[in-house]
Coordinates of C-alpha atoms in Angstrom, one line a residue:
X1 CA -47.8 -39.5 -49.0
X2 CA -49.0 -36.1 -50.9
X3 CA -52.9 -35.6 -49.9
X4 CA -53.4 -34.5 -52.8
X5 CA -51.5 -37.8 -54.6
X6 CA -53.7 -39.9 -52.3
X7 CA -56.7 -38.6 -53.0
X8 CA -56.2 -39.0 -57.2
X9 CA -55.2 -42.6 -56.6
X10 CA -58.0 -43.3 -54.2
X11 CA -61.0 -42.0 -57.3
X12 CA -59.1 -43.9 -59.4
X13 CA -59.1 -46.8 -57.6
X14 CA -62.6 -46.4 -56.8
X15 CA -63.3 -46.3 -60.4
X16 CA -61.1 -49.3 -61.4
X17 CA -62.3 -51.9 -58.2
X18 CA -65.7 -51.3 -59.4
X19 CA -65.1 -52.3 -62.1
X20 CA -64.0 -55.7 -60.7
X21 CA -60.2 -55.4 -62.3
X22 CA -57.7 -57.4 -60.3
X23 CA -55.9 -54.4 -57.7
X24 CA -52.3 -56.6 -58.1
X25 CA -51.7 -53.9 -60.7
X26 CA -53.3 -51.1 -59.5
X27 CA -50.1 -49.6 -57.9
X28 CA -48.1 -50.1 -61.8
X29 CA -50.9 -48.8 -63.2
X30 CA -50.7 -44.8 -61.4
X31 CA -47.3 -44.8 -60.2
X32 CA -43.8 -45.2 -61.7
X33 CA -41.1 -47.9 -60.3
X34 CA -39.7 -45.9 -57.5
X35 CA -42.9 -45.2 -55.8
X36 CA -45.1 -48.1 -56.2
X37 CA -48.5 -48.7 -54.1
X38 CA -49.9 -52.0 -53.1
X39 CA -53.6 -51.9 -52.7
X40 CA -56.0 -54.2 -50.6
X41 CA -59.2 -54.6 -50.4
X42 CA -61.6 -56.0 -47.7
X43 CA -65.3 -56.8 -46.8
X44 CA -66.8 -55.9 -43.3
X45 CA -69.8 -55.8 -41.5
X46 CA -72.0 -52.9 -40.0
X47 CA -75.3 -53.3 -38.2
X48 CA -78.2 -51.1 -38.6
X49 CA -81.4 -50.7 -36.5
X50 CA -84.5 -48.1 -36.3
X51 CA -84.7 -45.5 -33.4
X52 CA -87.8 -43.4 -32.2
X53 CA -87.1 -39.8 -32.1
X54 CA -89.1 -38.0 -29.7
X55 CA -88.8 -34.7 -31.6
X56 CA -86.2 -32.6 -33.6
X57 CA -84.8 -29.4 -34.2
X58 CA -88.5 -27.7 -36.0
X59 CA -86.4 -24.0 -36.8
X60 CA -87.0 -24.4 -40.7
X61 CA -88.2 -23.0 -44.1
X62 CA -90.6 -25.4 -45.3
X63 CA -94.0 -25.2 -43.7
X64 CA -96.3 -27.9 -43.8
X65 CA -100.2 -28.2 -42.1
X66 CA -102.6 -30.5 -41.9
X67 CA -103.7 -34.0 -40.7
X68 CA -103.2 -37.2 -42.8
X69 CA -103.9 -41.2 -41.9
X70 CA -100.5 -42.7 -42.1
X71 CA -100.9 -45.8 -44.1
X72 CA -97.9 -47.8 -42.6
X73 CA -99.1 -47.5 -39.1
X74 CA -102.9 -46.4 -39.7
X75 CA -102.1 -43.8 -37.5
X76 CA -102.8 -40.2 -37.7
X77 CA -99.6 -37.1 -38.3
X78 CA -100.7 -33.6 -37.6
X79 CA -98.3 -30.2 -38.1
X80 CA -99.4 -26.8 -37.1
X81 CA -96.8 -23.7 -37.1
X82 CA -95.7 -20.6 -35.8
X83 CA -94.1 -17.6 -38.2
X84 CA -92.8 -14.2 -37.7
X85 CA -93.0 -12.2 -40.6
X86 CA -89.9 -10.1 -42.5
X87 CA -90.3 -6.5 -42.9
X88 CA -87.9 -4.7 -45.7
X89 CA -85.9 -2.5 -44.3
X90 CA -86.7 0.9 -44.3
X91 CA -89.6 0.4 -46.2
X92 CA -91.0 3.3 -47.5
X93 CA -94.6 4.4 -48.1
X94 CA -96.2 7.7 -49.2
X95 CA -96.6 10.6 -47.2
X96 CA -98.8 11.0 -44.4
X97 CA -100.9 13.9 -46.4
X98 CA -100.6 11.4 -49.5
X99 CA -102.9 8.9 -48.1
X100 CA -106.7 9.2 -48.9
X101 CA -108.6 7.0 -46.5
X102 CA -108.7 8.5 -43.4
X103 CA -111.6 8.8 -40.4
X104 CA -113.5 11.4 -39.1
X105 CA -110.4 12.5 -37.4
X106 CA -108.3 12.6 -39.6
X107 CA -106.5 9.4 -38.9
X108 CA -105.2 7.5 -41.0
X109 CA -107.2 4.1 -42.2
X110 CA -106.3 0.7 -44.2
X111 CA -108.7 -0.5 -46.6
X112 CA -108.0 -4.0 -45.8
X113 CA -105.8 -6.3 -44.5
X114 CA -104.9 -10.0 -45.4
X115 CA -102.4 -13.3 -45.2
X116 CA -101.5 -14.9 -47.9
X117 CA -100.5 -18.5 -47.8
X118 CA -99.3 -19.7 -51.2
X119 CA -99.3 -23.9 -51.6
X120 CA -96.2 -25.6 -53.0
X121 CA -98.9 -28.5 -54.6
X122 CA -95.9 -30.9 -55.9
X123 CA -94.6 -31.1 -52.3
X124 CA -98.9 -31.8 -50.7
X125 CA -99.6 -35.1 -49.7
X126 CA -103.3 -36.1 -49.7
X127 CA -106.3 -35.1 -51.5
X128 CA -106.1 -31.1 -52.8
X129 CA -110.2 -30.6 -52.1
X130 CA -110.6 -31.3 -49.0
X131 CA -111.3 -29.3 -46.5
X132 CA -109.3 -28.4 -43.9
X133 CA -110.1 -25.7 -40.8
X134 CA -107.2 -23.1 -39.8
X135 CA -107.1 -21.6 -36.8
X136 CA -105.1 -18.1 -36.6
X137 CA -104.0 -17.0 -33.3
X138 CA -101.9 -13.4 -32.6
X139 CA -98.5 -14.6 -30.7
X140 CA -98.0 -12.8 -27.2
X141 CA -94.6 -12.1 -27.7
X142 CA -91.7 -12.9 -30.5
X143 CA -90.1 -15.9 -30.5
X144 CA -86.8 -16.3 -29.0
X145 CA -84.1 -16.0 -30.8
X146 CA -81.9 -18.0 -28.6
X147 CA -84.4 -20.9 -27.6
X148 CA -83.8 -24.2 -29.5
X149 CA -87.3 -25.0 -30.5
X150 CA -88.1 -28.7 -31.1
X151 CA -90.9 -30.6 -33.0
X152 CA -92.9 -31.6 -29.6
X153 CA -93.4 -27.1 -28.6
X154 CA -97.0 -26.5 -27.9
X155 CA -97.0 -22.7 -27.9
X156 CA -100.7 -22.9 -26.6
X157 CA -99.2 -24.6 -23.5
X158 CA -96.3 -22.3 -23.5
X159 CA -98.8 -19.3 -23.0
X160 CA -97.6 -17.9 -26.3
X161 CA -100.9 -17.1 -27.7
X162 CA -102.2 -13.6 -26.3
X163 CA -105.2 -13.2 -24.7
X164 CA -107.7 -11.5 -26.2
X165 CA -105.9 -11.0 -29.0
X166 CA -106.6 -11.5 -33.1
X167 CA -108.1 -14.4 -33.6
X168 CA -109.5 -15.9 -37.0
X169 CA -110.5 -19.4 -38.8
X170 CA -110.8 -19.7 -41.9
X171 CA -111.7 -23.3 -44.3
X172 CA -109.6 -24.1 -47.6
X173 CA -108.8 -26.7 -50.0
X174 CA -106.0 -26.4 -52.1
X175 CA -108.0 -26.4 -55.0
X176 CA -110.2 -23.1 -54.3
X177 CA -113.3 -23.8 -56.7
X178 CA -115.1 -20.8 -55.5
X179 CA -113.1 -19.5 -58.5
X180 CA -114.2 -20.0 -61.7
X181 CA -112.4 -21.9 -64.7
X182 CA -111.4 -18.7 -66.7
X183 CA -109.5 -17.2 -63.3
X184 CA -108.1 -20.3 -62.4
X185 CA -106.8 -20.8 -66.4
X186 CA -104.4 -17.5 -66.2
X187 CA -101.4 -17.7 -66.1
X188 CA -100.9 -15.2 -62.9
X189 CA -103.4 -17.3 -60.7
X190 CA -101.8 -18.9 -57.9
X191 CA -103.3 -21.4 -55.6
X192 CA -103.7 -20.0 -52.2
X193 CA -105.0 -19.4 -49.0
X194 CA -106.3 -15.6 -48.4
X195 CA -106.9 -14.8 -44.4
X196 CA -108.9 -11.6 -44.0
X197 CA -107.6 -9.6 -41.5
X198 CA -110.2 -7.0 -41.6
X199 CA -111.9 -7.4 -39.0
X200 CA -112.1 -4.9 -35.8
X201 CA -108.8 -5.1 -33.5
X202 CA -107.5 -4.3 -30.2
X203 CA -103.9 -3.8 -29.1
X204 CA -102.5 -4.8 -26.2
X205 CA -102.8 -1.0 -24.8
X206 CA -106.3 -1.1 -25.5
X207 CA -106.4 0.7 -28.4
X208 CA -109.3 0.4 -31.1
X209 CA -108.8 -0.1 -35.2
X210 CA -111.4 -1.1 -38.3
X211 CA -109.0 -3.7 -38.6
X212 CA -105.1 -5.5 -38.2
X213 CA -103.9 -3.5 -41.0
X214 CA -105.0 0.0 -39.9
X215 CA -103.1 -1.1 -37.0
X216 CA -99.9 -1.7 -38.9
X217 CA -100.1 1.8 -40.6
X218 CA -100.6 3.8 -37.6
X219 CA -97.7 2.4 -36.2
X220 CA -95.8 2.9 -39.8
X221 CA -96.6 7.1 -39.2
X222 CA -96.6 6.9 -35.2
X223 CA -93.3 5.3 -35.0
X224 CA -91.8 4.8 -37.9
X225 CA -88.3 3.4 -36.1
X226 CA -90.4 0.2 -35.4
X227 CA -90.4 -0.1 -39.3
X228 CA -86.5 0.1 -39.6
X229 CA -85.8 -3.9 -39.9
X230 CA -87.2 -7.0 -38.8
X231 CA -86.2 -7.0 -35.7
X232 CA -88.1 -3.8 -34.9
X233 CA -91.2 -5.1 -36.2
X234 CA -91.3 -8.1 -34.8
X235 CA -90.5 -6.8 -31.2
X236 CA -92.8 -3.8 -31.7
X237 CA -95.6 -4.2 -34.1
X238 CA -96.3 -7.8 -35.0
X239 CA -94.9 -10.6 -32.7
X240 CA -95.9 -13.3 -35.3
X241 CA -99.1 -15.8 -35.4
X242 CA -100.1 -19.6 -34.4
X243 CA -101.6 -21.6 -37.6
X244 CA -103.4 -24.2 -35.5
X245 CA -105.3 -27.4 -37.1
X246 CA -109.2 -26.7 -36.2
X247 CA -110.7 -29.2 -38.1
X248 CA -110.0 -31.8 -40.8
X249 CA -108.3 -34.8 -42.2
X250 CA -106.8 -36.0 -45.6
X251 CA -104.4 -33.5 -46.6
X252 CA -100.9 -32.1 -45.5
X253 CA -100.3 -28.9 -47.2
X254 CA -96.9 -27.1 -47.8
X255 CA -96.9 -23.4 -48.2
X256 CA -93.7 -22.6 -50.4
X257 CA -94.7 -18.3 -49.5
X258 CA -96.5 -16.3 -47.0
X259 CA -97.3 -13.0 -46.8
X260 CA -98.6 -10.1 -44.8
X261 CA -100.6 -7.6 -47.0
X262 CA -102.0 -4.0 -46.4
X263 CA -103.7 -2.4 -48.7
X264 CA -104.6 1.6 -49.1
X265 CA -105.3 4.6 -51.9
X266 CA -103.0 7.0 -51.7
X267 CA -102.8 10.2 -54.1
X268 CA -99.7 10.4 -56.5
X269 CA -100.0 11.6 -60.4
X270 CA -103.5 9.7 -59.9
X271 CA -105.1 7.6 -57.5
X272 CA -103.1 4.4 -56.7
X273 CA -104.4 1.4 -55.1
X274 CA -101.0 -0.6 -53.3
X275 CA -100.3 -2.7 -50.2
X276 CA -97.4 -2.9 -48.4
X277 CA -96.5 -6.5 -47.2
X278 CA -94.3 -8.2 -45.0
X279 CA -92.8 -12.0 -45.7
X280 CA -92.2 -15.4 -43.9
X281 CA -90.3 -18.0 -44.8
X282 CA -86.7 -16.3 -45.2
X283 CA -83.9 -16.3 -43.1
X284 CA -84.0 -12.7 -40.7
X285 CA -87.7 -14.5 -39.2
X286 CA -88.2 -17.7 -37.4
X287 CA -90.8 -20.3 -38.8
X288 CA -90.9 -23.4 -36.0
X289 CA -93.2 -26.5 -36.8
X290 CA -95.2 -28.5 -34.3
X291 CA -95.4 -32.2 -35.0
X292 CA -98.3 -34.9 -33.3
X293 CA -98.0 -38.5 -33.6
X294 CA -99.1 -41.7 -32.1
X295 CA -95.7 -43.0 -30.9
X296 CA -97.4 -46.1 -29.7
X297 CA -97.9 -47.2 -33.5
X298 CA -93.9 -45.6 -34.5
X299 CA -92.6 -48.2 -31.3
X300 CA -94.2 -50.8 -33.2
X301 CA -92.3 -50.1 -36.4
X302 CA -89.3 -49.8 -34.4
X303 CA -89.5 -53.2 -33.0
X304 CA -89.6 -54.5 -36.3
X305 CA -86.1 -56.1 -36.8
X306 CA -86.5 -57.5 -40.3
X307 CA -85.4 -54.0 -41.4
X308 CA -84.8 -50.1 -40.6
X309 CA -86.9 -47.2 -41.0
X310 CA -86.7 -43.9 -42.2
X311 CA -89.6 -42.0 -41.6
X312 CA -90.6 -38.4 -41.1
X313 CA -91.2 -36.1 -40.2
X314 CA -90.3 -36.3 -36.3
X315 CA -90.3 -40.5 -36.3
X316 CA -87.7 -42.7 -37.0
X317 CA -84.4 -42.7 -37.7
X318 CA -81.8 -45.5 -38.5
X319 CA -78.5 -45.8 -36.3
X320 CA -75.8 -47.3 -37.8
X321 CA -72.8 -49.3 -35.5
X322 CA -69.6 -48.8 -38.0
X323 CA -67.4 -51.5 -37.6
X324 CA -64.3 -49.0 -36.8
X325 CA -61.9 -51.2 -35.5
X326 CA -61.8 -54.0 -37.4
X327 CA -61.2 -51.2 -40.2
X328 CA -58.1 -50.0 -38.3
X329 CA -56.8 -52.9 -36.8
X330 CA -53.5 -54.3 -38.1
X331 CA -53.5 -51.4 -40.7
X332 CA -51.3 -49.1 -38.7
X333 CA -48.7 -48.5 -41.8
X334 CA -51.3 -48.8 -44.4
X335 CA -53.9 -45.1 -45.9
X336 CA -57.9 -46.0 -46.0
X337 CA -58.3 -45.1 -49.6
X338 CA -62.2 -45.6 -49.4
X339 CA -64.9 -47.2 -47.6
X340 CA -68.2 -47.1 -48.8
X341 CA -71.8 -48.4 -47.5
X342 CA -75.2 -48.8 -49.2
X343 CA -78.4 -48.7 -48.4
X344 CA -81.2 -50.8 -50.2
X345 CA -84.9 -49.6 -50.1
X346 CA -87.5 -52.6 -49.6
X347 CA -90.7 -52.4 -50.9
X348 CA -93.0 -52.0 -48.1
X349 CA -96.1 -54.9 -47.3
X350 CA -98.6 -52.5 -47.3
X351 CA -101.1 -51.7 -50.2
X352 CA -102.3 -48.6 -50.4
X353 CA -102.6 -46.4 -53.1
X354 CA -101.5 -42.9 -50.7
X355 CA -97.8 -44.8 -49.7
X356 CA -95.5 -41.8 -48.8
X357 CA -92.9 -41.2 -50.7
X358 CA -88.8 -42.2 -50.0
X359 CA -86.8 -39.3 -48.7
X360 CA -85.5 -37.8 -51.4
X361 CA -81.9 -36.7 -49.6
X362 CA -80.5 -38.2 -46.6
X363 CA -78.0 -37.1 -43.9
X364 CA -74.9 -39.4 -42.1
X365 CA -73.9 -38.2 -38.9
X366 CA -72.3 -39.5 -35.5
X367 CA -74.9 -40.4 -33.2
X368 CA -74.4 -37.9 -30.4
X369 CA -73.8 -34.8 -33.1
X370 CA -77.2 -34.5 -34.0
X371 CA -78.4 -31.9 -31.8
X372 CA -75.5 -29.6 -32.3
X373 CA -75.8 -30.1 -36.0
X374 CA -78.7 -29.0 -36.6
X375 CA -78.9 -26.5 -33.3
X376 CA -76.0 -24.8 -34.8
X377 CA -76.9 -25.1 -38.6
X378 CA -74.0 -26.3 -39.4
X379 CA -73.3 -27.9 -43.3
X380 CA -72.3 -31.3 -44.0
X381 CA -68.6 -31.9 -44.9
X382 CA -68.0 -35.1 -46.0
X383 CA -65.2 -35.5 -43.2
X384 CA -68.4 -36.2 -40.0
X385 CA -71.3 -35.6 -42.2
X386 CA -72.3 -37.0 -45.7
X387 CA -75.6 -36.0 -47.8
X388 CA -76.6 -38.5 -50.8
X389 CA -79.6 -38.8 -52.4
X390 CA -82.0 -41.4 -53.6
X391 CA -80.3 -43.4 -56.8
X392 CA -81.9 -46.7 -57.8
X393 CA -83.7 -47.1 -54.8
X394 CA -80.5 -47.1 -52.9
X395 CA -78.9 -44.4 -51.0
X396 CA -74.8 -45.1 -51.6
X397 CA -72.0 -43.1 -48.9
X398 CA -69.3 -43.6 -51.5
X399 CA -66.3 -43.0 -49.5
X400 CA -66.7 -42.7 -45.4
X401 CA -63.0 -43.0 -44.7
X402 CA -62.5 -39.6 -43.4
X403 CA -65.7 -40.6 -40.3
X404 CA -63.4 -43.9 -40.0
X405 CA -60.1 -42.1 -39.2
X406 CA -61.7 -39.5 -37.0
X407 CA -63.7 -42.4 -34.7
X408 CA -60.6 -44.0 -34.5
X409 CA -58.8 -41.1 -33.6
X410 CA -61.4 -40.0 -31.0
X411 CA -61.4 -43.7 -29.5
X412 CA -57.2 -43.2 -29.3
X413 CA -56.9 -40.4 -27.7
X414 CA -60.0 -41.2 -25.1
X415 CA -58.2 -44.2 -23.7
X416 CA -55.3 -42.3 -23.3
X417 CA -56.3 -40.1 -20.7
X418 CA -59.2 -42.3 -19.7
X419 CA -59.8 -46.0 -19.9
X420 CA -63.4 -45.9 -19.1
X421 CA -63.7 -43.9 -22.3
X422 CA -65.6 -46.6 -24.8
X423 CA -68.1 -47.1 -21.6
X424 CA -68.8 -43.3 -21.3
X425 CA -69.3 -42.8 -25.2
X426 CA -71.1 -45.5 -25.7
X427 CA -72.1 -43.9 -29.1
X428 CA -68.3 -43.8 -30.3
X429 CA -69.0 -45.3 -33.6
X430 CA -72.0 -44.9 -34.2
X431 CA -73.9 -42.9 -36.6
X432 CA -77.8 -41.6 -37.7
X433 CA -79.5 -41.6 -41.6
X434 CA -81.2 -38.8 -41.3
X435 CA -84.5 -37.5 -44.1
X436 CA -83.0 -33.5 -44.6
X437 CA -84.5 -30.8 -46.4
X438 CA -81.7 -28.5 -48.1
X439 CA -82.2 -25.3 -48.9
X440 CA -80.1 -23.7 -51.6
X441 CA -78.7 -20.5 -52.3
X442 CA -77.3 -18.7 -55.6
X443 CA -73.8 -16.9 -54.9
X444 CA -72.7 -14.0 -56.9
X445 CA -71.1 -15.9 -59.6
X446 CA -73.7 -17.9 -60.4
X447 CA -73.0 -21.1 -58.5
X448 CA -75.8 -22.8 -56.4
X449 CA -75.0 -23.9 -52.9
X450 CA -76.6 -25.6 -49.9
X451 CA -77.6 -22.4 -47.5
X452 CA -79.6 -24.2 -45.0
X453 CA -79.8 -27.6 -43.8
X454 CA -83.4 -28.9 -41.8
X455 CA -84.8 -31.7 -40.5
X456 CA -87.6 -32.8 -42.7
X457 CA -90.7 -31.7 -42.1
X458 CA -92.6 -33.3 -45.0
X459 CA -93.9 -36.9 -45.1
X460 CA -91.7 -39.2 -46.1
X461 CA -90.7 -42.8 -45.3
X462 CA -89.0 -46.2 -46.5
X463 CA -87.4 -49.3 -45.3
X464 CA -84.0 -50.4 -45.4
X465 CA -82.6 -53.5 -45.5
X466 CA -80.7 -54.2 -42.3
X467 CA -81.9 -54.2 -39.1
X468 CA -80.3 -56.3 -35.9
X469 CA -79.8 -59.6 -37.4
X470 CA -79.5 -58.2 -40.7
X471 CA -75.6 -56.8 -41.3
X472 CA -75.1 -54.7 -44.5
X473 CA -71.6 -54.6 -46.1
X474 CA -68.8 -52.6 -46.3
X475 CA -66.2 -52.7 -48.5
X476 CA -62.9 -51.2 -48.1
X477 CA -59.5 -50.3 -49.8
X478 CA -56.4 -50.4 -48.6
X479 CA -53.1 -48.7 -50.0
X480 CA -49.3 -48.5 -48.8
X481 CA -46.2 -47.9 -50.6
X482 CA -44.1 -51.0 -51.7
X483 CA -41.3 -51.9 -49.5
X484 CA -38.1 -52.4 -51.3

C-alpha cells in the first residue's frame, strides 16, 4: 500500500472510530470497488508503574534556585547551578586613550562590576518575599564540553570551585521592596537580582584589581584575542561561577536572563556612561543544575501501586510495558493504522494550598533510550519518541504505531541471531513518560520550532492512573485490503 494512501485513511479512520461509527463501511467509505480496505479494531492492555530516577541529564536553559517543602512527601527539594557566560564575538569597545577612569598609572579602571539575575515570576514556585541567601563562587576551570553532567554533580566535591578565588553572598526576594512603588510602577523595571562584583580581586597569577570588572577590561586591552568568541573567554578570562543555596526556605526561583555587566566613562562627542556585558542562558555556554532530594520519602511514592507518578525535577518517572505482541500477533498480512494510549491525572489526597503543578508537556520514549536522548539532544520524532501536552487533565499519544512496528521489528531481528535476546533487553518494550522542558526557536521564515529539548528542571508533579494492578487501555486499528 502507498504510505502516503495509508497514512490519509489511517486520520480518517481515526476521525470516524471516534466517533463510534460502525468500521464495516469504513473501507466503501475512502476507497473505490477494486481496492477495498477492511478495518479492525481491538482493545489491549499496557501496565504502568513509577520509577525513582537517581538523576538526569542537568545541561539546560532554564535555571531554577532555591529550597521548597514538597507537600506530597513533606520533604525538602533544593537546586543550585553552575553558568558560563556568552561573550559577543568580537565585541568592540572604545579605544584605549578613549577611556577616562584610569589609576595613578595610567591603567585602565572599571567603575563597577555586577550580575544580573532576571526572575521569570510565572514559572517561581513559593512565596516571592522571602528571603533566600546566595552564595557566588568563581569556577576553577570551564566546564567540559564533553562531560555529560547529571542532576546529582557537586562541583564543590568535584574541586571546581577555585581557591581563593571571588567569592560573594548576597540576600534577595523576588519582590525587592527596598524599591519604592513609583520605580517598581515603570514600565522598564524588571524584577531582579543585582550581585556586586566590585569588590577587590585577585587572579590566579596573583595579580591585584579594585574589582572583577577592572579585571575583565584589562584583559579586553591586554589580550584582546581572549575577547574573540566564547570559547576564548571562557577558557581565558572568566571560567564561569557556582550559585550555591546559603540560606533559606520557601521559594524556588527561575531566572529566565543573566547577565555579566561592566560598567566605564569613556570620552566620545561627550562623556558616555556604558557597560559591556556578557550573557547566560544561550546555547554557545553551558548552564548545569544541581538537584537534592530526600529519596527515602520519593521510594515511598514509588511503592505506591494504586497509581504512577510524574514528578520533577530529578524524581520519578512512569515506565510503561506496551503490550507489543499481542499487537502483532496473528496480524502478519494486516497495516497498524493507529494505536493510541491515555493517560488520566488523579487528583492527589493531599491538601494543601502550594500543590505543584502538572507537567505541562511530557515525553514517550523506550526505556533504555533515555540517556542517549537527551545526552545527544536529540528531537522527538513521533516514530521512538512522542511529546503531548496536558489536555483535560489527560495526556493522550494519539497514534504509537510507528514505536509498535519498530519494537517488533527489534524483537525479530534479535532472536534471529540470538535467542537469548528478550532476556538480555529486558527493556524491549518498554517505555518512560517523561516531564520536558522545550525550548523553541523562530526560523527565517517565520515558523516556530522546538530547538532544544531538557529534562525538567522546574517543580512539577501528578498522578496517573495505572500502576501494577492497574492496566490502562489501548485501542487499536487494524486495516488490510479485501481479498477477492
Amino acid at each position: 500500500m502507498k504510505p502516503k494512501f495509508l497514512t490519509a485513511i489511517a486520520i480518517t479512520a481515526m476521525a470516524i472510530v471516534s466517533c463510534s461509527v460502525d468500521t464495516d463501511t469504513i473501507g466503501s467509505s475512502l476507497t473505490n470497488e477494486t481496492d477495498k480496505l477492511e478495518f479492525s479494531t481491538r482493545s489491549f492492555q499496557a501496565f504502568s508503574r513509577s520509577v525513582l530516577v537517581d538523576s538526569v541529564y542537568a545541561r539546560n536553559y532554564e535555571t531554577y534556585f532555591g529550597k521548597v517543602k514538597d507537600p506530597e512527601t513533606g520533604t525538602y527539594v533544593k537546586t543550585e547551578f553552575m553558568a558560563q557566560f556568552n561573550m559577543q564575538e568580537d565585541v568592540k569597545l572604545p579605544s584605549l586613550s578613549q577611556m577616562l577612569s584610569k589609576d595613578e598609572e595610567g591603567k585602565i579602571l572599571a567603575d563597577s562590576c555586577e550580575i544580573w539575575l532576571l526572575f521569570d515570576k510565572s514559572s517561581s514556585y513559593g512565596d516571592s518575599l522571602t528571603p533566600l541567601k546566595m552564595n557566588i563562587l568563581e569556577l576553577d576551570r570551564p566546564m567540559s564540553d564533553t562531560y555529560t553532567y547529571y542532576s546529582n554533580y557537586d562541583p564543590k566535591a568535584e574541586g571546581y570551585i577555585r581557591d581563593g578565588g571571588l567569592k560573594k553572598s548576597i540576600a534577595f526576594s523576588m519582590n525587592n521592596l527596598t524599591y519604592i512603588d513609583s520605580i517598581r510602577n515603570l514600565s522598564s523595571y524588571a524584577e531582579l537580582v543585582r550581585v556586586s562584583l566590585s569588590d577587590p580581586y585577585t587572579d590566579k597569577n596573583g595579580a591585584t584589581y579594585n574589582n572583577y570588572g577592572t579585571y575583565l577590561l584589562r584583559n579586553y586591552y591586554e589580550h584582546p584575542e581572549y575577547f574573540k568568541n566564547s570559547y576564548s573567554f571562557i577558557h581565558s578570562v572568566c571560567p564561569g561561577f557556582y550559585f550555591e543555596l546559603g540560606d533559606g526556605l520557601g521559594l524556588m526561583a527561575k531566572f529566565k536572563e543573566m547577565h555579566l555587566r561592566t560598567y566605564f566613562h569613556y570620552q566620545s562627542d561627550t562623556t558616555r556612561y556604558v557597560s559591556f556585558l556578557g550573557s547566560a542562558s544561550t546555547p554557545e555556554v553551558l548552564q548545569t543544575t544541581k538537584v537534592t532530594n530526600d529519596k527515602e520519602a520519593l521510594i515511598r511514592l514509588v511503592n505506591d501501586e494504586s497509581c504512577t507518578y510524574l514528578k520533577s525535577p530529578s524524581c520519578i518517572f512512569t515506565e510503561v510495558t506496551l503490550p507489543v505482541d499481542e499487537i502483532t500477533q496473528n496480524h502478519a498480512n494486516d497495516s497498524l493504522l493507529t494505536v493510541s494510549i491515555s493517560f488520566s491525572r488523579e487528583n492527589s489526597n493531599v491538601s494543601s494550598p502550594y500543590l505543584l503543578n502538572a507537567p505541562s508537556t511530557i515525553m514517550m520514549l523506550p526505556t533504555d533510550s533515555l540517556r542517549t536522548f537527551f545526552e545527544e539532544e536529540k528531537s522527538y520524532d513521533y516514530n521512538s519518541s512522542f511529546v503531548v501536552t496536558l489536555s483535560k487533565n489527560c495526556y493522550e499519544f494519539s497514534n504509537i504505531s510507528n514505536l509498535i512496528t519498530l519494537m517488533s521489528k527489534n524483537k525479530t531481528k534479535g532472536l534471529a541471531s540470538d535467542p537469548d535476546w528478550v532476556s538480555k533487553h529486558p527493556n524491549w518494550n518498554k517505555v518512560l513518560l517523561v516531564p520536558v522542558s522545550i525550548t523553541t526557536s523562530t526560523t527565517s521564515s517565520g515558523t516556530t520550532v522546538a530547538a532544544v529539548i531538557s529534562n525538567q528542571m522546574g517543580l512539577v508533579s501528578t498522578k496517573l492512573v495505572g500502576g501494577p494492578g492497574n492496566p490502562i487501555e489501548m485501542k487499536v486499528i487494524y486495516a488490510k485490503f479485501h481479498e477477492n
